[in-house]
């Protein structure tokens, strides 16, 4: 078996274990925020979904109640998400700002009228710099076109995709301010929402983020419960190639939290010396 096959097998085992945990401790109901990165299957990365798989997932979402991030904030602060007698609301988000969002993702969002939020790391877009893992950046022109559809909200993902818990307060402020200024200048919009790169928040950075944005997203693989959710700790469920449709459907119901706890443990070691 190849190294890739072994890795995928291990991921499947973790997901199956997480599903068993869910049967013992049923996931709470609430608003589920999905986290995507790339679509097109151009790499062997877990976050790079094939177009066929993404299309299946979007068709599934078209039968669910998908709301914008702004609407979800209203539902969460209002203490209700209309959970009785139906499926929980879903929010669709993307990280980074790679070109496939415009080329592959947006046409499907428009076709099925699915709102989404794209958290942009502005340095890569502004400098036309490739993201790690061969990710071409989206252009400012394309972002303006995406926003003009009325389906896409732009959020902040720092300027250089920096891990904020590794930076002094002055650098944290600079990362956030540059991102805010660039999006205001290039898109003429003011955004309210932020997502921590790699879902890593630090105490010092979090204080600044709370003062600056209406919401901030982390990880979690769990639903956000109305009236009980910290808007600056919004849980998101990362969607991976190995989810396919089986585990994707489980995540739509706020499941597989145990998978996230395993991922968090691994990432603490994986990103121990990283800065972005």
CSV table of C-alpha atoms in Angstrom, one decimal:
chain,number,residue,atom,x,y,z
A,1,UNK,CA,0.0,0.0,0.0
A,2,UNK,CA,1.2,3.5,-0.8
A,3,UNK,CA,1.9,6.1,1.8
A,4,UNK,CA,-1.1,8.0,0.6
A,5,UNK,CA,-3.3,4.9,0.9
A,6,UNK,CA,-2.0,4.3,4.5
A,7,UNK,CA,-2.8,7.9,5.4
A,8,UNK,CA,-6.3,7.7,3.9
A,9,UNK,CA,-6.9,4.4,5.8
A,10,UNK,CA,-5.8,6.0,9.1
A,11,UNK,CA,-8.2,8.9,8.5
A,12,UNK,CA,-11.1,6.5,7.8
A,13,UNK,CA,-10.3,4.7,11.0
A,14,UNK,CA,-10.4,7.9,13.0
A,15,UNK,CA,-13.7,9.0,11.4
A,16,UNK,CA,-15.3,5.6,12.1
A,17,UNK,CA,-14.2,5.8,15.7
A,18,UNK,CA,-15.6,9.4,15.9
A,19,UNK,CA,-18.9,8.1,14.5
A,20,UNK,CA,-19.1,5.4,17.3
A,21,UNK,CA,-18.4,8.1,19.9
A,22,UNK,CA,-21.4,10.1,18.4
A,23,UNK,CA,-23.6,7.1,18.9
A,24,UNK,CA,-22.8,7.1,22.6
A,25,UNK,CA,-22.8,10.9,23.0
A,26,UNK,CA,-25.2,12.4,20.5
A,27,UNK,CA,-24.0,15.7,18.9
A,28,UNK,CA,-25.8,18.8,20.0
A,29,UNK,CA,-28.1,20.4,17.5
A,30,UNK,CA,-27.4,23.9,16.1
A,31,UNK,CA,-25.9,25.7,13.2
A,32,UNK,CA,-23.2,23.7,11.4
A,33,UNK,CA,-20.4,25.7,9.7
A,34,UNK,CA,-18.6,23.8,7.0
A,35,UNK,CA,-15.0,24.6,6.1
A,36,UNK,CA,-13.7,24.1,2.6
A,37,UNK,CA,-10.3,25.0,1.2
A,38,UNK,CA,-9.9,23.9,-2.5
A,39,UNK,CA,-11.9,22.2,-5.2
A,40,UNK,CA,-10.6,20.6,-8.4
A,41,UNK,CA,-8.5,17.7,-7.1
A,42,UNK,CA,-5.3,19.1,-8.6
A,43,UNK,CA,-3.2,17.9,-5.7
A,44,UNK,CA,-3.2,14.9,-3.4
A,45,UNK,CA,-4.0,17.0,-0.4
A,46,UNK,CA,-6.9,16.1,1.9
A,47,UNK,CA,-8.3,19.6,1.6
A,48,UNK,CA,-8.4,19.5,-2.2
A,49,UNK,CA,-11.7,17.9,-3.2
A,50,UNK,CA,-12.5,16.6,-6.7
A,51,UNK,CA,-15.1,18.4,-8.7
A,52,UNK,CA,-17.4,15.4,-8.8
A,53,UNK,CA,-17.3,15.0,-5.0
A,54,UNK,CA,-17.9,18.7,-4.4
A,55,UNK,CA,-20.8,18.7,-6.9
A,56,UNK,CA,-22.4,15.9,-5.0
A,57,UNK,CA,-22.0,17.8,-1.7
A,58,UNK,CA,-23.5,21.0,-3.2
A,59,UNK,CA,-26.5,19.1,-4.5
A,60,UNK,CA,-27.0,17.7,-1.0
A,61,UNK,CA,-26.8,21.1,0.5
A,62,UNK,CA,-29.4,22.4,-2.0
A,63,UNK,CA,-31.9,20.2,-0.2
A,64,UNK,CA,-30.9,21.6,3.2
A,65,UNK,CA,-31.4,25.1,4.7
A,66,UNK,CA,-28.2,26.9,3.9
A,67,UNK,CA,-27.9,30.4,5.4
A,68,UNK,CA,-25.3,33.2,5.1
A,69,UNK,CA,-22.8,33.7,7.9
A,70,UNK,CA,-24.5,37.0,8.7
A,71,UNK,CA,-27.9,35.3,9.0
A,72,UNK,CA,-26.4,32.6,11.2
A,73,UNK,CA,-25.0,35.2,13.6
A,74,UNK,CA,-28.5,36.6,14.0
A,75,UNK,CA,-29.9,33.2,14.7
A,76,UNK,CA,-27.2,32.4,17.2
A,77,UNK,CA,-27.6,35.6,19.1
A,78,UNK,CA,-31.3,35.5,19.0
A,79,UNK,CA,-31.2,32.1,20.8
A,80,UNK,CA,-33.1,30.2,18.1
A,81,UNK,CA,-32.2,28.5,14.9
A,82,UNK,CA,-35.6,27.0,14.1
A,83,UNK,CA,-34.5,23.6,15.0
A,84,UNK,CA,-37.8,22.0,15.7
A,85,UNK,CA,-39.1,19.6,13.2
A,86,UNK,CA,-36.4,20.1,10.6
A,87,UNK,CA,-32.7,19.9,9.8
A,88,UNK,CA,-30.3,22.4,11.3
A,89,UNK,CA,-29.1,25.4,9.3
A,90,UNK,CA,-25.8,25.1,7.4
A,91,UNK,CA,-23.2,27.8,6.7
A,92,UNK,CA,-20.6,27.2,3.9
A,93,UNK,CA,-17.2,28.8,4.3
A,94,UNK,CA,-13.9,28.7,2.4
A,95,UNK,CA,-10.4,29.6,3.5
A,96,UNK,CA,-7.4,31.3,1.9
A,97,UNK,CA,-8.6,32.6,-1.5
A,98,UNK,CA,-7.3,30.4,-4.2
A,99,UNK,CA,-8.3,30.8,-7.9
A,100,UNK,CA,-10.4,27.6,-8.0
A,101,UNK,CA,-13.0,29.5,-5.9
A,102,UNK,CA,-13.8,31.6,-8.9
A,103,UNK,CA,-13.2,29.0,-11.6
A,104,UNK,CA,-14.9,26.0,-10.1
A,105,UNK,CA,-16.7,26.8,-6.9
A,106,UNK,CA,-18.6,30.0,-7.7
A,107,UNK,CA,-20.5,28.7,-10.8
A,108,UNK,CA,-21.9,25.9,-8.6
A,109,UNK,CA,-22.8,28.2,-5.8
A,110,UNK,CA,-24.7,30.4,-8.3
A,111,UNK,CA,-26.4,27.5,-10.0
A,112,UNK,CA,-27.7,26.2,-6.6
A,113,UNK,CA,-28.0,29.6,-5.0
A,114,UNK,CA,-25.8,28.7,-2.1
A,115,UNK,CA,-24.4,31.6,0.0
A,116,UNK,CA,-20.9,31.4,1.3
A,117,UNK,CA,-18.1,33.2,3.1
A,118,UNK,CA,-14.6,33.3,1.7
A,119,UNK,CA,-11.9,34.2,4.3
A,120,UNK,CA,-9.0,35.8,2.3
A,121,UNK,CA,-5.3,35.9,3.2
A,122,UNK,CA,-4.7,39.2,1.5
A,123,UNK,CA,-1.0,39.1,0.9
A,124,UNK,CA,-1.2,36.2,-1.5
A,125,UNK,CA,-3.9,37.9,-3.5
A,126,UNK,CA,-2.3,41.4,-3.5
A,127,UNK,CA,1.1,40.1,-4.4
A,128,UNK,CA,-0.2,37.4,-6.8
A,129,UNK,CA,1.8,34.9,-4.7
A,130,UNK,CA,1.2,31.2,-4.9
A,131,UNK,CA,-0.2,29.6,-1.7
A,132,UNK,CA,1.7,26.6,-0.2
A,133,UNK,CA,0.7,23.4,-2.0
A,134,UNK,CA,0.5,24.9,-5.5
A,135,UNK,CA,-2.5,27.1,-4.9
A,136,UNK,CA,-2.9,29.9,-7.4
A,137,UNK,CA,-4.4,33.0,-5.7
A,138,UNK,CA,-7.7,34.5,-6.8
A,139,UNK,CA,-7.5,38.0,-8.2
A,140,UNK,CA,-9.1,41.2,-6.8
A,141,UNK,CA,-11.1,41.5,-10.0
A,142,UNK,CA,-12.5,38.0,-9.5
A,143,UNK,CA,-13.3,38.7,-5.9
A,144,UNK,CA,-15.2,41.8,-6.9
A,145,UNK,CA,-17.2,39.7,-9.4
A,146,UNK,CA,-17.8,37.1,-6.7
A,147,UNK,CA,-19.1,39.7,-4.2
A,148,UNK,CA,-21.3,41.2,-7.0
A,149,UNK,CA,-23.4,37.9,-7.2
A,150,UNK,CA,-24.8,38.7,-3.7
A,151,UNK,CA,-23.9,35.2,-2.6
A,152,UNK,CA,-20.4,35.7,-1.4
A,153,UNK,CA,-19.3,37.5,1.7
A,154,UNK,CA,-15.6,38.2,2.2
A,155,UNK,CA,-13.9,37.7,5.5
A,156,UNK,CA,-10.4,38.1,6.9
A,157,UNK,CA,-7.8,35.4,7.2
A,158,UNK,CA,-4.9,37.7,8.3
A,159,UNK,CA,-2.6,39.2,5.7
A,160,UNK,CA,0.1,36.6,5.4
A,161,UNK,CA,-1.8,33.6,6.8
A,162,UNK,CA,0.2,34.1,10.0
A,163,UNK,CA,-0.4,31.9,13.1
A,164,UNK,CA,-1.3,34.7,15.5
A,165,UNK,CA,-0.4,32.9,18.6
A,166,UNK,CA,3.2,32.9,17.5
A,167,UNK,CA,3.4,36.7,17.0
A,168,UNK,CA,3.9,39.7,19.4
A,169,UNK,CA,0.9,42.0,19.9
A,170,UNK,CA,2.3,44.6,17.5
A,171,UNK,CA,2.5,42.1,14.7
A,172,UNK,CA,-0.9,40.7,15.4
A,173,UNK,CA,-2.4,44.2,15.0
A,174,UNK,CA,-0.4,44.7,11.8
A,175,UNK,CA,-1.6,41.4,10.3
A,176,UNK,CA,-5.2,42.4,11.0
A,177,UNK,CA,-5.0,46.0,10.0
A,178,UNK,CA,-3.3,45.3,6.6
A,179,UNK,CA,-5.9,42.7,5.8
A,180,UNK,CA,-8.7,45.1,6.7
A,181,UNK,CA,-7.2,48.0,4.7
A,182,UNK,CA,-6.6,46.0,1.6
A,183,UNK,CA,-10.1,44.5,1.4
A,184,UNK,CA,-11.6,48.0,2.0
A,185,UNK,CA,-9.4,49.5,-0.7
A,186,UNK,CA,-9.7,46.7,-3.4
A,187,UNK,CA,-13.3,45.6,-2.8
A,188,UNK,CA,-14.8,48.7,-1.1
A,189,UNK,CA,-16.4,46.6,1.6
A,190,UNK,CA,-16.1,46.3,5.3
A,191,UNK,CA,-16.3,42.8,6.6
A,192,UNK,CA,-17.3,41.7,10.1
A,193,UNK,CA,-15.9,38.1,10.2
A,194,UNK,CA,-12.5,36.5,10.8
A,195,UNK,CA,-11.1,33.0,10.6
A,196,UNK,CA,-7.9,32.0,12.4
A,197,UNK,CA,-5.3,30.4,10.1
A,198,UNK,CA,-5.2,26.6,10.9
A,199,UNK,CA,-7.9,27.3,13.5
A,200,UNK,CA,-5.1,28.3,16.0
A,201,UNK,CA,-6.0,31.1,18.4
A,202,UNK,CA,-3.8,32.6,21.1
A,203,UNK,CA,-4.8,34.5,24.2
A,204,UNK,CA,-3.1,37.7,23.2
A,205,UNK,CA,-4.3,37.6,19.6
A,206,UNK,CA,-7.8,36.7,20.7
A,207,UNK,CA,-8.2,39.8,22.7
A,208,UNK,CA,-7.4,41.9,19.6
A,209,UNK,CA,-9.7,39.8,17.4
A,210,UNK,CA,-12.6,40.2,19.8
A,211,UNK,CA,-12.3,44.0,19.7
A,212,UNK,CA,-12.1,44.1,15.9
A,213,UNK,CA,-14.6,41.6,14.5
A,214,UNK,CA,-18.1,40.5,15.1
A,215,UNK,CA,-17.2,36.8,14.8
A,216,UNK,CA,-14.1,34.6,14.6
A,217,UNK,CA,-14.0,31.0,13.4
A,218,UNK,CA,-11.9,28.1,14.8
A,219,UNK,CA,-12.2,24.3,14.4
A,220,UNK,CA,-14.5,22.0,16.2
A,221,UNK,CA,-16.5,19.5,14.1
A,222,UNK,CA,-19.6,20.4,16.1
A,223,UNK,CA,-22.8,22.5,15.8
A,224,UNK,CA,-23.0,26.0,17.2
A,225,UNK,CA,-25.9,26.0,19.6
A,226,UNK,CA,-28.1,29.2,19.6
A,227,UNK,CA,-27.8,31.1,22.9
A,228,UNK,CA,-24.8,29.1,24.0
A,229,UNK,CA,-22.2,29.9,21.3
A,230,UNK,CA,-19.3,32.3,21.7
A,231,UNK,CA,-19.3,34.2,18.4
A,232,UNK,CA,-15.5,34.5,18.6
A,233,UNK,CA,-15.1,30.8,18.9
A,234,UNK,CA,-17.4,29.6,16.0
A,235,UNK,CA,-16.9,25.9,15.4
A,236,UNK,CA,-16.3,24.8,11.9
A,237,UNK,CA,-16.2,21.3,10.4
A,238,UNK,CA,-13.4,20.8,7.9
A,239,UNK,CA,-14.4,18.9,4.8
A,240,UNK,CA,-11.8,16.5,3.5
A,241,UNK,CA,-11.4,14.1,0.5
A,242,UNK,CA,-11.6,11.1,2.8
A,243,UNK,CA,-15.0,12.3,4.1
A,244,UNK,CA,-16.6,11.4,0.7
A,245,UNK,CA,-20.4,11.5,1.2
A,246,UNK,CA,-20.7,9.2,4.2
A,247,UNK,CA,-18.7,11.3,6.7
A,248,UNK,CA,-19.8,14.5,5.0
A,249,UNK,CA,-23.4,13.7,5.9
A,250,UNK,CA,-22.3,13.0,9.5
A,251,UNK,CA,-20.7,16.4,9.6
A,252,UNK,CA,-23.8,18.1,8.3
A,253,UNK,CA,-25.5,16.9,11.6
A,254,UNK,CA,-22.7,18.3,13.7
A,255,UNK,CA,-20.9,14.9,14.1
A,256,UNK,CA,-17.3,13.6,14.3
A,257,UNK,CA,-16.2,15.9,17.1
A,258,UNK,CA,-13.7,13.2,18.2
A,259,UNK,CA,-12.0,13.5,14.9
A,260,UNK,CA,-11.3,17.2,15.6
A,261,UNK,CA,-9.8,16.4,19.0
A,262,UNK,CA,-7.4,14.0,17.3
A,263,UNK,CA,-6.5,16.5,14.6
A,264,UNK,CA,-5.9,19.2,17.3
A,265,UNK,CA,-3.5,16.9,19.1
A,266,UNK,CA,-1.6,16.2,15.9
A,267,UNK,CA,-1.5,19.8,14.8
A,268,UNK,CA,0.1,21.0,18.0
A,269,UNK,CA,3.1,18.9,17.1
A,270,UNK,CA,2.9,19.5,13.4
A,271,UNK,CA,2.8,23.3,13.6
A,272,UNK,CA,5.1,23.6,16.6
A,273,UNK,CA,7.7,25.7,14.8
A,274,UNK,CA,5.5,27.1,12.0
A,275,UNK,CA,4.7,30.8,11.5
A,276,UNK,CA,2.2,30.5,8.7
